[in-house]
Amino acid sequence: MKKLINSPDDVVQESLRGMEAAHADILKVNYDPAYIVRADAPVKDKVGVISGGGSGHEPMHGGFVGRGMLDAACPGAVFTSPTPDQMEEATKAVSSGKGVLHIVKNYTGDVLNFETAADLCQAEGIEVEAVVVDDDVAVKDSLYTAGRRGVGTTVLMEKIVGAAAERGMSLKEVADLARKVNAQGRSMGMALTSCTVPSAGKPTFELGEGEIELGIGIHGEPGRERTSLKTARELVDYMGEAIFSDLPYKSGDDVIVMVNGMGGTPLIELYLLYAELERVAKARGITIKRRLVGNYITSLEMQGFSITALKCDNQMVQLWDDPVHTAGLRWGV
Amino acid sequence: MKKLINSPDDVVQESLRGMEAAHADILKVNYDPAYIVRADAPVKDKVGVISGGGSGHEPMHGGFVGRGMLDAACPGAVFTSPTPDQMEEATKAVSSGKGVLHIVKNYTGDVLNFETAADLCQAEGIEVEAVVVDDDVAVKDSLYTAGRRGVGTTVLMEKIVGAAAERGMSLKEVADLARKVNAQGRSMGMALTSCTVPSAGKPTFELGEGEIELGIGIHGEPGRERTSLKTARELVDYMGEAIFSDLPYKSGDDVIVMVNGMGGTPLIELYLLYAELERVAKARGITIKRRLVGNYITSLEMQGFSITALKCDNQMVQLWDDPVHTAGLRWGV
Amino acid sequence: MITLSQILAWITQLDTVYTENKAYLTELDSAIGDADHGINMARGFSAARKAMEETPPADIGAALKAVSMTLIKTVGGASGPLYGTVFLKASVTCMGQESIDEEGLERLLSEGFRGVQQRGKAQVGDKTMIDAWDPAVTALKEARASGGDVAAMLQAATAAAEAGRDATVPLVARKGRASYLGERSKGHQDPGATSTALLFAAARDTLS
Amino acid sequence: MITLSQILAWITQLDTVYTENKAYLTELDSAIGDADHGINMARGFSAARKAMEETPPADIGAALKAVSMTLIKTVGGASGPLYGTVFLKASVTCMGQESIDEEGLERLLSEGFRGVQQRGKAQVGDKTMIDAWDPAVTALKEARASGGDVAAMLQAATAAAEAGRDATVPLVARKGRASYLGERSKGHQDPGATSTALLFAAARDTLS
Ligand SMILES: Nc1ncnc2c1ncn2[C@@H]1O[C@H](COP(=O)(O)OP(=O)(O)O)[C@@H](O)[C@H]1O
Ligand SMILES: Nc1ncnc2c1ncn2[C@@H]1O[C@H](COP(=O)(O)OP(=O)(O)O)[C@@H](O)[C@H]1O
Ligand SMILES: [Mg+2]
Ligand SMILES: [Mg+2]
Ligand SMILES: [Mg+2]
Ligand SMILES: [Mg+2]
């Protein structure tokens, strides 16, 4: 395993130290329990918005803490949901009396730990609403399974819902908006290479020179299907079809999209993929109103990408354009 | 070779299409000859600032085109200097009569091609000054060699000099400032893995599981030295020493630094490295006034990082803080 | 009769066992999960062991409660709350007790099982730790019903847990992270069922 | 006598040769450069050949000038301006001429060489294409001085260029990208000296 680290056990903590040192104007870090919180938290008269999940997805979530987005983020061990004590303390740290929204990605661990945290917070008189993101069209959903994974829509939700909270909306309004974003957002990902969990010391899976994994999540887990290498055009055709036909999106719809690298994908490729996505959207009569192209929700050093599309209305676009000042996203300030 | 592309020959052009589509509010792309130019170019009464170089270093340079930074960028083939016709047309496109600055990285190809372009422009009555960046301390310099490579300082220079031009400074002032930034900036890089030039189809060099290259440039070329894997702490100690003792930087100096990923390095590692750099700077009594942590000047999908330090004064810090609105850097707008 | 010091030996043994099997459990989790189950279990039980050493508990209930709290705070992921619930529900059955008999053991483990079942909402056949828990607790009850002592009960439970673990191999996962793989989860042994079988084997080796 | 159509055959042959040696030259450039020399040369000369076909030049000078302009516009890197200069300076020696003799050939190549030398400021021994150019032009002159015809001149030049190319192997680079490697550039053959040797061989095969 080749990584730019000191020891596998210290990666998360040492990376948090760097984040804190680099972004003192935006955020503070608490180490025990671990959470990243806005430098000016709690913000008076504002619904708190927090999220969390395993580390290894940077800039998500810590890179989205700041004005106009998250009030706090709880980083777990690499690819491992954080624990309820982190979420409880983070919730308290951002609570200003208007309630706190928990943005939870749909993984058994995340859901269970956030549930416990919500119980603990509610027992202490903090009103908590949890919204679960489950947008991954690669996962076949059913009553009897754990449902779909939460992936890229999380980033768009954190931006939009964070702006709504910043505008002073109530907990109920913010939570309803978050559910609407989840209902209208869809994602799919693929990998050219695996990644290596530092403590595991070797790649989670092995791919041959001509092989790719289609329908991966964000934890280095294998995808739904192993197949042969494809061109960017073929991949975006396939993934675009899977996403756009799932909601389904109709001709005339407006969307916010994200072409997201898995951490080891160079920007030159992401822009090339974005050009393909524009083509696919145009062919379906779908208008891309806003977009992100970059590494936003990653799996360590994995090479690959995901596409997220969010059917949007004017309000969502306005909230998207609202100022945001975080380590990972910044505009309007 | 596994890449998210259609065909090796079309990578640069297709990526430009995506960039143009994604950032229509910031930039326009001209395809023949290829250059990226501010959407509002030429800006009246402003020195034009352009740069260029091989593709594969994204977001540099195209991602730095926009208000407060570059007026235009000329992308060559992957890792190959662009040609004089690109530079000439880009210079004309941004010229508003106050002259144009060419920011050139010190590679034989870049220098020769920019020289030709400057001759062509001057023949057409456009005043051009060229500043050559040569900041790589890994290269032993001498009268008889090609000198040091231009690497990370280019990014800091483009920001600072771009702000100076935006403020209305004259060509001479802007060029002098650029030379000062170059004189006070130093960089060094290392690689955990090689990268693959799309048309070459295989990695430029091969590294064993326990090997790294120290003192690499930004073109996937081997470094000065192949050595064994080291911890983040050891690497930053070594590279920090090489950089800080080169200028030399003294106790009490202020610096702007960049911890830069080579394209395939995850952010979690870059923040960890930044924490180490803070430690090293502090131990030398050097104060980090501003910093960038991320993938800014890359070598395709290479895993590795570089450190850049720029000894700065108040004016440089103020120019650093000036508004910038590009695809790759954005604040204050 | 199971004493407090045996319970503490069990926790110590779990730390040892999960540390020894860290790479193995992580490898299983690589195939159908996210390559952290061994890391999670080792982190949790080494913290639990340390907690026992730092603040020696007064009774079995207190010990199990402390283990539960430690797991919940240090493991994360799915296994943190699930095993945390096991120990939490188990602790309620023996608060203030310095020793337990066969009936106490049955209550302790069946309450722990009921807890994880309710928490995770998985059924037998979903390819989770429940596939080891369910037959293990049934076998334990049967062993006691037919007059078995602690050793016999835990021997039967361990054998059943291991059989349940093996039976996960051909299944298609319907709960947890492996469920995202659909048909591709077939042919792999569930990491959580494996750690549960290890938990019973450690109990057999320390509580009998 | 070398005719315009032979010059065009030379350009065509260079396209063929650099396309055939694209991987080889790129491989050499991987060891001590940035893995693009073969790609650059092939791109440039395929464009040059196309330019000749699209706008057939009226004379040798015009042909070489068009090649120069095409190389400058399509190659980039160090080799674009360097080979571009070779053809530009060469073209000046034979503007308006439809054929050249031995003397014309010598002027053409030695002016091209002088151009690249001035442009790149490299000396013999710096491990660049100059290490092939310099002995090649010297040998060419000697061959003519001792009464050799075009064939003899280009045969001698090619042999000298190839020897110069081989002599780059042990050198430490002092110019171009390989110079950044310092001592590590030793033991590798210079890509540009290799493409220059190919340029002379192609001349020998088409102009003799
Ligand atoms: N709903 C559930 N009920 C019972 N056990 C479950 C459930 N979901 C997952 N598990 C168990 O958890 C194990 C995975 O644990 P672990 O890898 O530590 O957590 P994570 O999946 O969050 O990475 C699985 O092998 C499975 O046995
Ligand atoms: N100053 C110079 N003078 C003459 N030849 C040079 C000089 N610098 C570089 N070269 C030649 O250029 C070759 C590399 O060309 P190429 O790979 O196409 O360009 P780049 O180095 O820009 O990638 C080297 O092998 C060397 O022979
Ligand atoms: Mg996990
Ligand atoms: Mg090159
Ligand atoms: Mg797991
Ligand atoms: Mg080269």
PDB file of N, CA and C in Angstrom, chain B residues 91-142:
ATOM      1  N   THR B  91      -3.144  36.109 -27.517  1.00  0.00           N
ATOM      2  CA  THR B  91      -2.634  37.442 -27.163  1.00  0.00           C
ATOM      3  C   THR B  91      -3.478  38.520 -27.819  1.00  0.00           C
ATOM      4  N   LYS B  92      -3.779  38.327 -29.099  1.00  0.00           N
ATOM      5  CA  LYS B  92      -4.621  39.314 -29.789  1.00  0.00           C
ATOM      6  C   LYS B  92      -6.007  39.396 -29.148  1.00  0.00           C
ATOM      7  N   ALA B  93      -6.521  38.249 -28.747  1.00  0.00           N
ATOM      8  CA  ALA B  93      -7.885  38.219 -28.208  1.00  0.00           C
ATOM      9  C   ALA B  93      -8.001  38.948 -26.875  1.00  0.00           C
ATOM     10  N   VAL B  94      -6.907  39.075 -26.144  1.00  0.00           N
ATOM     11  CA  VAL B  94      -6.998  39.711 -24.822  1.00  0.00           C
ATOM     12  C   VAL B  94      -6.370  41.100 -24.803  1.00  0.00           C
ATOM     13  N   SER B  95      -5.778  41.490 -25.930  1.00  0.00           N
ATOM     14  CA  SER B  95      -5.056  42.762 -25.945  1.00  0.00           C
ATOM     15  C   SER B  95      -6.027  43.934 -25.996  1.00  0.00           C
ATOM     16  N   SER B  96      -5.866  44.861 -25.054  1.00  0.00           N
ATOM     17  CA  SER B  96      -6.713  46.058 -25.076  1.00  0.00           C
ATOM     18  C   SER B  96      -5.843  47.308 -25.152  1.00  0.00           C
ATOM     19  N   GLY B  97      -4.569  47.098 -25.549  1.00  0.00           N
ATOM     20  CA  GLY B  97      -3.712  48.263 -25.747  1.00  0.00           C
ATOM     21  C   GLY B  97      -2.729  48.533 -24.625  1.00  0.00           C
ATOM     22  N   LYS B  98      -2.936  47.874 -23.468  1.00  0.00           N
ATOM     23  CA  LYS B  98      -2.005  48.104 -22.354  1.00  0.00           C
ATOM     24  C   LYS B  98      -0.884  47.070 -22.322  1.00  0.00           C
ATOM     25  N   GLY B  99      -0.834  46.215 -23.350  1.00  0.00           N
ATOM     26  CA  GLY B  99       0.219  45.197 -23.385  1.00  0.00           C
ATOM     27  C   GLY B  99      -0.251  43.878 -22.787  1.00  0.00           C
ATOM     28  N   VAL B 100       0.522  42.860 -23.058  1.00  0.00           N
ATOM     29  CA  VAL B 100       0.138  41.507 -22.620  1.00  0.00           C
ATOM     30  C   VAL B 100       1.340  40.817 -21.971  1.00  0.00           C
ATOM     31  N   LEU B 101       1.093  40.198 -20.835  1.00  0.00           N
ATOM     32  CA  LEU B 101       2.133  39.424 -20.139  1.00  0.00           C
ATOM     33  C   LEU B 101       1.991  37.945 -20.481  1.00  0.00           C
ATOM     34  N   HIS B 102       3.105  37.334 -20.866  1.00  0.00           N
ATOM     35  CA  HIS B 102       3.126  35.892 -21.078  1.00  0.00           C
ATOM     36  C   HIS B 102       3.783  35.231 -19.877  1.00  0.00           C
ATOM     37  N   ILE B 103       3.048  34.345 -19.222  1.00  0.00           N
ATOM     38  CA  ILE B 103       3.645  33.584 -18.118  1.00  0.00           C
ATOM     39  C   ILE B 103       4.073  32.235 -18.680  1.00  0.00           C
ATOM     40  N   VAL B 104       5.385  31.990 -18.685  1.00  0.00           N
ATOM     41  CA  VAL B 104       5.962  30.839 -19.368  1.00  0.00           C
ATOM     42  C   VAL B 104       6.686  29.963 -18.348  1.00  0.00           C
ATOM     43  N   LYS B 105       6.432  28.705 -18.368  1.00  0.00           N
ATOM     44  CA  LYS B 105       7.166  27.803 -17.480  1.00  0.00           C
ATOM     45  C   LYS B 105       8.475  27.411 -18.172  1.00  0.00           C
ATOM     46  N   ASN B 106       9.520  27.270 -17.404  1.00  0.00           N
ATOM     47  CA  ASN B 106      10.845  27.070 -17.989  1.00  0.00           C
ATOM     48  C   ASN B 106      11.076  25.647 -18.512  1.00  0.00           C
ATOM     49  N   TYR B 107      10.528  25.385 -19.679  1.00  0.00           N
ATOM     50  CA  TYR B 107      10.822  24.167 -20.432  1.00  0.00           C
ATOM     51  C   TYR B 107      11.241  24.636 -21.819  1.00  0.00           C
ATOM     52  N   THR B 108      12.215  23.964 -22.387  1.00  0.00           N
ATOM     53  CA  THR B 108      12.724  24.365 -23.694  1.00  0.00           C
ATOM     54  C   THR B 108      11.582  24.631 -24.672  1.00  0.00           C
ATOM     55  N   GLY B 109      10.647  23.705 -24.731  1.00  0.00           N
ATOM     56  CA  GLY B 109       9.553  23.838 -25.686  1.00  0.00           C
ATOM     57  C   GLY B 109       8.699  25.065 -25.412  1.00  0.00           C
ATOM     58  N   ASP B 110       8.315  25.247 -24.162  1.00  0.00           N
ATOM     59  CA  ASP B 110       7.471  26.393 -23.825  1.00  0.00           C
ATOM     60  C   ASP B 110       8.193  27.692 -24.126  1.00  0.00           C
ATOM     61  N   VAL B 111       9.453  27.756 -23.736  1.00  0.00           N
ATOM     62  CA  VAL B 111      10.209  28.992 -23.934  1.00  0.00           C
ATOM     63  C   VAL B 111      10.337  29.313 -25.425  1.00  0.00           C
ATOM     64  N   LEU B 112      10.703  28.325 -26.218  1.00  0.00           N
ATOM     65  CA  LEU B 112      10.893  28.567 -27.658  1.00  0.00           C
ATOM     66  C   LEU B 112       9.587  28.958 -28.334  1.00  0.00           C
ATOM     67  N   ASN B 113       8.527  28.262 -28.025  1.00  0.00           N
ATOM     68  CA  ASN B 113       7.252  28.563 -28.674  1.00  0.00           C
ATOM     69  C   ASN B 113       6.717  29.932 -28.264  1.00  0.00           C
ATOM     70  N   PHE B 114       6.843  30.258 -26.969  1.00  0.00           N
ATOM     71  CA  PHE B 114       6.391  31.581 -26.526  1.00  0.00           C
ATOM     72  C   PHE B 114       7.260  32.684 -27.134  1.00  0.00           C
ATOM     73  N   GLU B 115       8.559  32.404 -27.307  1.00  0.00           N
ATOM     74  CA  GLU B 115       9.447  33.381 -27.955  1.00  0.00           C
ATOM     75  C   GLU B 115       8.956  33.722 -29.356  1.00  0.00           C
ATOM     76  N   THR B 116       8.675  32.672 -30.107  1.00  0.00           N
ATOM     77  CA  THR B 116       8.174  32.878 -31.468  1.00  0.00           C
ATOM     78  C   THR B 116       6.882  33.690 -31.445  1.00  0.00           C
ATOM     79  N   ALA B 117       5.998  33.327 -30.521  1.00  0.00           N
ATOM     80  CA  ALA B 117       4.719  34.029 -30.437  1.00  0.00           C
ATOM     81  C   ALA B 117       4.931  35.500 -30.111  1.00  0.00           C
ATOM     82  N   ALA B 118       5.831  35.765 -29.173  1.00  0.00           N
ATOM     83  CA  ALA B 118       6.080  37.153 -28.782  1.00  0.00           C
ATOM     84  C   ALA B 118       6.599  37.948 -29.981  1.00  0.00           C
ATOM     85  N   ASP B 119       7.495  37.344 -30.756  1.00  0.00           N
ATOM     86  CA  ASP B 119       7.996  38.001 -31.966  1.00  0.00           C
ATOM     87  C   ASP B 119       6.844  38.332 -32.910  1.00  0.00           C
ATOM     88  N   LEU B 120       5.977  37.358 -33.134  1.00  0.00           N
ATOM     89  CA  LEU B 120       4.844  37.563 -34.037  1.00  0.00           C
ATOM     90  C   LEU B 120       3.947  38.691 -33.530  1.00  0.00           C
ATOM     91  N   CYS B 121       3.681  38.708 -32.222  1.00  0.00           N
ATOM     92  CA  CYS B 121       2.796  39.725 -31.655  1.00  0.00           C
ATOM     93  C   CYS B 121       3.432  41.110 -31.751  1.00  0.00           C
ATOM     94  N   GLN B 122       4.716  41.161 -31.390  1.00  0.00           N
ATOM     95  CA  GLN B 122       5.385  42.445 -31.433  1.00  0.00           C
ATOM     96  C   GLN B 122       5.402  42.995 -32.856  1.00  0.00           C
ATOM     97  N   ALA B 123       5.566  42.087 -33.824  1.00  0.00           N
ATOM     98  CA  ALA B 123       5.536  42.505 -35.223  1.00  0.00           C
ATOM     99  C   ALA B 123       4.190  43.119 -35.577  1.00  0.00           C
ATOM    100  N   GLU B 124       3.158  42.714 -34.846  1.00  0.00           N
ATOM    101  CA  GLU B 124       1.831  43.285 -35.115  1.00  0.00           C
ATOM    102  C   GLU B 124       1.512  44.443 -34.178  1.00  0.00           C
ATOM    103  N   GLY B 125       2.495  44.890 -33.444  1.00  0.00           N
ATOM    104  CA  GLY B 125       2.301  46.083 -32.638  1.00  0.00           C
ATOM    105  C   GLY B 125       1.729  45.857 -31.251  1.00  0.00           C
ATOM    106  N   ILE B 126       1.707  44.616 -30.807  1.00  0.00           N
ATOM    107  CA  ILE B 126       1.248  44.376 -29.433  1.00  0.00           C
ATOM    108  C   ILE B 126       2.480  44.240 -28.541  1.00  0.00           C
ATOM    109  N   GLU B 127       2.495  45.027 -27.469  1.00  0.00           N
ATOM    110  CA  GLU B 127       3.631  44.960 -26.566  1.00  0.00           C
ATOM    111  C   GLU B 127       3.494  43.712 -25.691  1.00  0.00           C
ATOM    112  N   VAL B 128       4.531  42.904 -25.694  1.00  0.00           N
ATOM    113  CA  VAL B 128       4.483  41.655 -24.926  1.00  0.00           C
ATOM    114  C   VAL B 128       5.688  41.587 -24.002  1.00  0.00           C
ATOM    115  N   GLU B 129       5.447  41.210 -22.755  1.00  0.00           N
ATOM    116  CA  GLU B 129       6.553  40.875 -21.848  1.00  0.00           C
ATOM    117  C   GLU B 129       6.381  39.412 -21.463  1.00  0.00           C
ATOM    118  N   ALA B 130       7.492  38.691 -21.418  1.00  0.00           N
ATOM    119  CA  ALA B 130       7.412  37.290 -21.003  1.00  0.00           C
ATOM    120  C   ALA B 130       8.146  37.119 -19.681  1.00  0.00           C
ATOM    121  N   VAL B 131       7.527  36.378 -18.777  1.00  0.00           N
ATOM    122  CA  VAL B 131       8.190  36.049 -17.514  1.00  0.00           C
ATOM    123  C   VAL B 131       8.291  34.537 -17.441  1.00  0.00           C
ATOM    124  N   VAL B 132       9.478  34.056 -17.152  1.00  0.00           N
ATOM    125  CA  VAL B 132       9.698  32.613 -17.111  1.00  0.00           C
ATOM    126  C   VAL B 132       9.730  32.149 -15.649  1.00  0.00           C
ATOM    127  N   VAL B 133       8.937  31.141 -15.346  1.00  0.00           N
ATOM    128  CA  VAL B 133       8.895  30.586 -13.988  1.00  0.00           C
ATOM    129  C   VAL B 133       9.885  29.431 -13.904  1.00  0.00           C
ATOM    130  N   ASP B 134      10.783  29.481 -12.929  1.00  0.00           N
ATOM    131  CA  ASP B 134      11.742  28.371 -12.740  1.00  0.00           C
ATOM    132  C   ASP B 134      11.995  28.173 -11.255  1.00  0.00           C
ATOM    133  N   ASP B 135      11.105  27.461 -10.612  1.00  0.00           N
ATOM    134  CA  ASP B 135      11.062  27.410  -9.147  1.00  0.00           C
ATOM    135  C   ASP B 135      11.351  26.044  -8.553  1.00  0.00           C
ATOM    136  N   ASP B 136      11.708  25.063  -9.362  1.00  0.00           N
ATOM    137  CA  ASP B 136      11.775  23.690  -8.860  1.00  0.00           C
ATOM    138  C   ASP B 136      13.138  23.400  -8.232  1.00  0.00           C
ATOM    139  N   VAL B 137      13.181  23.319  -6.927  1.00  0.00           N
ATOM    140  CA  VAL B 137      14.463  23.136  -6.242  1.00  0.00           C
ATOM    141  C   VAL B 137      15.034  21.732  -6.449  1.00  0.00           C
ATOM    142  N   ALA B 138      14.246  20.840  -7.016  1.00  0.00           N
ATOM    143  CA  ALA B 138      14.764  19.486  -7.259  1.00  0.00           C
ATOM    144  C   ALA B 138      15.777  19.477  -8.397  1.00  0.00           C
ATOM    145  N   VAL B 139      15.768  20.532  -9.208  1.00  0.00           N
ATOM    146  CA  VAL B 139      16.673  20.564 -10.350  1.00  0.00           C
ATOM    147  C   VAL B 139      17.932  21.349 -10.007  1.00  0.00           C
ATOM    148  N   LYS B 140      19.071  20.717 -10.224  1.00  0.00           N
ATOM    149  CA  LYS B 140      20.343  21.424  -9.995  1.00  0.00           C
ATOM    150  C   LYS B 140      20.552  22.388 -11.155  1.00  0.00           C
ATOM    151  N   ASP B 141      20.771  23.614 -10.801  1.00  0.00           N
ATOM    152  CA  ASP B 141      20.842  24.689 -11.777  1.00  0.00           C
ATOM    153  C   ASP B 141      22.308  24.925 -12.158  1.00  0.00           C
ATOM    154  N   SER B 142      22.544  25.357 -13.386  1.00  0.00           N
ATOM    155  CA  SER B 142      23.890  25.808 -13.735  1.00  0.00           C
ATOM    156  C   SER B 142      23.825  26.615 -15.013  1.00  0.00           C
TER     157      SER B 142
END
